Coordinates of C-alpha atoms in Angstrom, one line a residue:
Chain A
K332 CA 0.3 -0.1 0.0
A333 CA 1.3 3.2 -0.4
G334 CA 2.9 5.0 2.2
V335 CA 3.0 8.9 3.6
T336 CA 3.5 11.3 0.9
Q337 CA 5.1 14.7 1.2
T338 CA 5.3 17.4 -1.4
P339 CA 7.5 19.5 -1.5
R340 CA 10.3 17.1 -0.8
Y341 CA 12.8 20.5 -1.4
L342 CA 10.8 24.3 -0.2
I343 CA 13.5 27.9 -0.8
K344 CA 11.9 30.5 0.6
T345 CA 13.2 34.3 1.6
R346 CA 12.8 35.5 5.2
G347 CA 9.3 37.1 6.0
Q348 CA 7.5 34.9 3.3
Q349 CA 5.0 32.1 4.3
V350 CA 4.7 28.5 3.4
T351 CA 2.4 25.5 2.8
L352 CA 3.9 22.2 3.0
S353 CA 1.7 19.1 2.8
C354 CA 1.0 15.1 3.9
S355 CA -1.5 12.3 2.7
P356 CA -1.2 9.6 5.0
I357 CA -1.4 6.1 5.0
S358 CA -5.1 5.1 3.8
G359 CA -6.8 4.0 7.5
H360 CA -4.6 6.2 9.1
R361 CA -5.8 8.7 10.8
S362 CA -4.0 10.7 13.4
V363 CA -1.0 12.6 11.7
S364 CA 1.7 14.8 13.2
W365 CA 4.3 17.2 12.1
Y366 CA 8.1 16.5 13.4
Q367 CA 10.8 19.7 12.7
Q368 CA 14.3 18.0 12.7
T369 CA 17.0 19.4 13.1
P370 CA 21.0 18.7 13.6
G371 CA 20.8 20.2 16.9
Q372 CA 17.3 19.9 18.5
G373 CA 16.5 16.3 16.6
L374 CA 13.1 15.8 16.6
Q375 CA 10.2 18.5 16.9
F376 CA 6.9 17.6 18.3
L377 CA 4.7 20.2 16.3
F378 CA 1.5 19.3 16.3
E379 CA -0.8 15.9 16.3
Y380 CA -4.3 15.7 14.4
F381 CA -7.2 13.6 14.7
S382 CA -10.6 13.6 12.8
E383 CA -9.5 17.3 11.6
T384 CA -8.9 18.2 15.4
Q385 CA -5.7 19.3 16.8
R386 CA -5.2 16.9 20.1
N387 CA -2.1 18.6 21.4
K388 CA 0.2 20.8 19.9
G389 CA 4.5 21.0 20.5
N390 CA 5.7 24.5 21.7
F391 CA 6.6 26.6 18.6
P392 CA 5.0 29.7 18.2
G393 CA 2.0 30.0 16.4
R394 CA 3.1 31.4 13.3
F395 CA 3.4 27.2 12.5
S396 CA -0.4 26.2 12.4
G397 CA -1.9 23.5 10.7
R398 CA -5.1 21.4 9.9
Q399 CA -6.7 18.3 8.7
F400 CA -9.2 17.5 6.1
S401 CA -11.7 14.7 6.1
N402 CA -9.7 13.1 4.0
S403 CA -6.8 12.8 6.6
R404 CA -4.9 15.2 4.6
S405 CA -3.0 17.4 6.4
E406 CA -1.4 20.4 5.7
M407 CA 1.3 22.0 8.1
N408 CA 1.5 26.5 7.3
V409 CA 4.8 28.1 8.7
S410 CA 4.6 32.9 8.2
T411 CA 6.6 35.2 8.1
L412 CA 9.7 33.2 7.6
E413 CA 12.8 32.7 10.0
L414 CA 16.3 31.4 9.1
G415 CA 15.6 29.3 11.7
D416 CA 13.0 27.4 11.0
S417 CA 15.2 26.1 8.4
A418 CA 14.8 22.6 9.0
L419 CA 13.5 19.0 7.8
Y420 CA 9.8 19.1 7.9
L421 CA 8.5 15.6 9.0
C422 CA 5.1 14.3 9.1
A423 CA 3.9 10.8 10.4
S424 CA 1.1 8.6 10.4
S425 CA -0.8 5.9 12.9
L426 CA -3.8 4.5 14.0
V427 CA -4.6 5.9 17.6
G428 CA -3.1 3.8 19.9
G429 CA -0.3 1.3 20.4
Y430 CA 0.8 1.5 16.9
G431 CA 4.0 2.8 15.0
Y432 CA 4.0 5.8 13.3
T433 CA 5.5 5.8 9.8
F434 CA 7.1 9.0 8.3
G435 CA 7.2 10.6 4.6
S436 CA 10.2 11.9 3.2
G437 CA 10.4 14.9 4.9
T438 CA 10.0 18.5 3.1
R439 CA 13.5 20.3 3.3
L440 CA 12.7 23.9 4.2
T441 CA 16.0 25.7 3.1
V442 CA 15.1 29.7 4.5
V443 CA 17.4 32.4 2.9
Chain B
Q1296 CA 9.9 16.6 28.6
Q1297 CA 12.0 15.1 26.3
P1298 CA 13.3 11.1 27.3
V1299 CA 17.2 10.8 27.5
Q1300 CA 19.0 8.6 25.8
S1301 CA 22.0 7.0 26.2
P1302 CA 24.4 6.1 25.3
Q1303 CA 25.1 9.5 22.8
A1304 CA 26.8 7.2 20.2
V1305 CA 29.1 4.0 19.7
I1306 CA 31.0 1.9 17.4
L1307 CA 30.6 -1.5 16.5
R1308 CA 32.5 -4.2 14.7
E1309 CA 29.7 -6.3 12.8
G1310 CA 28.7 -9.1 15.0
E1311 CA 29.0 -7.1 18.1
D1312 CA 26.5 -6.3 20.9
A1313 CA 25.1 -3.3 21.8
V1314 CA 22.1 -1.6 24.1
I1315 CA 21.0 1.5 23.8
N1316 CA 19.2 2.9 26.9
C1317 CA 15.6 5.4 27.1
S1318 CA 15.1 7.2 30.1
S1319 CA 11.9 8.7 30.8
S1320 CA 10.9 11.5 33.4
K1321 CA 7.4 10.8 33.2
A1322 CA 5.1 8.1 33.3
L1323 CA 4.6 5.6 29.6
Y1324 CA 1.8 4.0 28.4
S1325 CA 4.6 3.3 25.4
V1326 CA 7.7 3.1 24.1
H1327 CA 8.5 3.5 20.4
W1328 CA 12.2 2.5 18.6
Y1329 CA 12.9 3.8 15.6
R1330 CA 16.4 3.5 13.1
Q1331 CA 17.0 7.3 10.8
K1332 CA 19.4 6.2 7.8
H1333 CA 21.0 9.3 6.6
G1334 CA 18.8 11.6 4.7
E1335 CA 16.2 9.1 4.9
A1336 CA 13.2 9.2 7.0
P1337 CA 12.7 7.6 10.0
V1338 CA 11.8 3.5 10.1
F1339 CA 10.2 1.9 12.6
L1340 CA 11.2 -0.7 13.8
M1341 CA 8.7 -1.6 17.5
I1342 CA 6.7 0.0 20.2
L1343 CA 6.4 -1.4 23.8
L1344 CA 2.4 -0.7 25.6
K1345 CA 2.4 -0.8 28.9
G1346 CA 1.8 -3.8 30.8
G1347 CA 3.2 -5.7 27.9
E1348 CA 5.9 -8.0 27.5
Q1349 CA 9.8 -7.5 26.1
K1350 CA 8.5 -7.7 22.0
G1351 CA 11.1 -8.2 19.0
H1352 CA 13.0 -11.0 17.3
E1353 CA 16.3 -13.0 17.3
K1354 CA 18.5 -10.3 16.7
I1355 CA 16.5 -6.6 17.4
S1356 CA 14.9 -6.8 21.1
A1357 CA 13.6 -4.2 23.3
S1358 CA 12.3 -3.7 27.4
F1359 CA 10.3 -2.2 29.1
N1360 CA 10.1 -0.9 32.8
E1361 CA 7.2 0.4 33.6
K1362 CA 8.5 1.4 36.9
K1363 CA 11.3 2.9 36.0
Q1364 CA 10.0 5.0 32.9
Q1365 CA 13.4 3.1 30.8
S1366 CA 13.3 1.0 28.1
S1367 CA 16.6 -0.5 26.6
L1368 CA 17.0 -1.6 23.3
Y1369 CA 19.2 -4.8 21.9
L1370 CA 20.9 -5.4 19.2
T1371 CA 21.9 -8.5 18.6
A1372 CA 25.6 -9.8 16.9
S1373 CA 25.1 -6.2 15.0
Q1374 CA 24.9 -6.2 10.8
L1375 CA 26.3 -3.4 8.8
S1376 CA 22.9 -2.2 7.9
Y1377 CA 22.1 -1.3 11.9
S1378 CA 24.1 1.4 11.2
G1379 CA 22.0 4.9 11.8
T1380 CA 20.7 6.8 14.7
Y1381 CA 18.5 5.4 16.5
F1382 CA 15.4 7.4 18.7
C1383 CA 13.4 6.1 21.4
G1384 CA 10.1 7.9 21.3
T1385 CA 7.8 8.1 24.7
E1386 CA 4.2 8.8 24.9
S1387 CA 2.0 9.3 28.0
S1388 CA -1.6 9.3 27.1
G1389 CA -2.5 6.2 25.6
T1390 CA -4.7 8.0 22.5
A1391 CA -1.3 8.4 20.1
S1392 CA -1.8 11.9 19.7
K1393 CA 2.1 13.3 21.0
L1394 CA 5.2 10.8 21.1
T1395 CA 8.2 12.7 21.8
F1396 CA 11.2 11.5 21.2
G1397 CA 14.4 11.3 22.7
T1398 CA 18.3 13.0 21.6
G1399 CA 18.8 10.0 19.4
T1400 CA 22.2 6.9 20.1
R1401 CA 24.5 7.3 16.5
L1402 CA 25.0 3.5 15.8
Q1403 CA 28.2 3.4 13.2
V1404 CA 28.9 -0.6 12.7
T1405 CA 32.4 -1.6 11.1
L1406 CA 34.0 -4.5 9.3

């Protein structure tokens, strides 16, 4: 079956711009989580959505937001980009409670 | 709060064994283990649930001590393909609404 699909794979943006990243989970997986990965901070939790509701949010500023659609696809948005937002953004989907996560290949965001 | 992994890095010769530890300050419902190779996404290895048994197969297994909020990943007779960064992920609620990853352990297996 198809895995988790993230688009785009690479993005280069300028400081101050905004960006939208997309994630299509594995069919049947209703939980979608987003992570930011950087060499210094590792995997940092951004937020998690289930049935179009954000159930949990990490310690990121309000410039980071997300949403989930009725088909479980999810998007995350970063507004007013800063240089420090350069990172690999990973999306993961799972069944609820007691199952592993399947990660997408990620979107590599570079802010210049 | 982020779980703490130890060691931070380890170098093994092929065929040697390794243990990676993960410790949390919070009561846990589950512990996940993932391996990430350079330039790739993390790949799920196994999950251990509160009240569950030690899991894994012959060469890679893990244990979960609920009372100590600790888990260990055991790599036996390591192979070159085991190289990568290993992350534990901890979840407290049982709803899969927040998986917090550890600091990572870089494992390199050499000939």
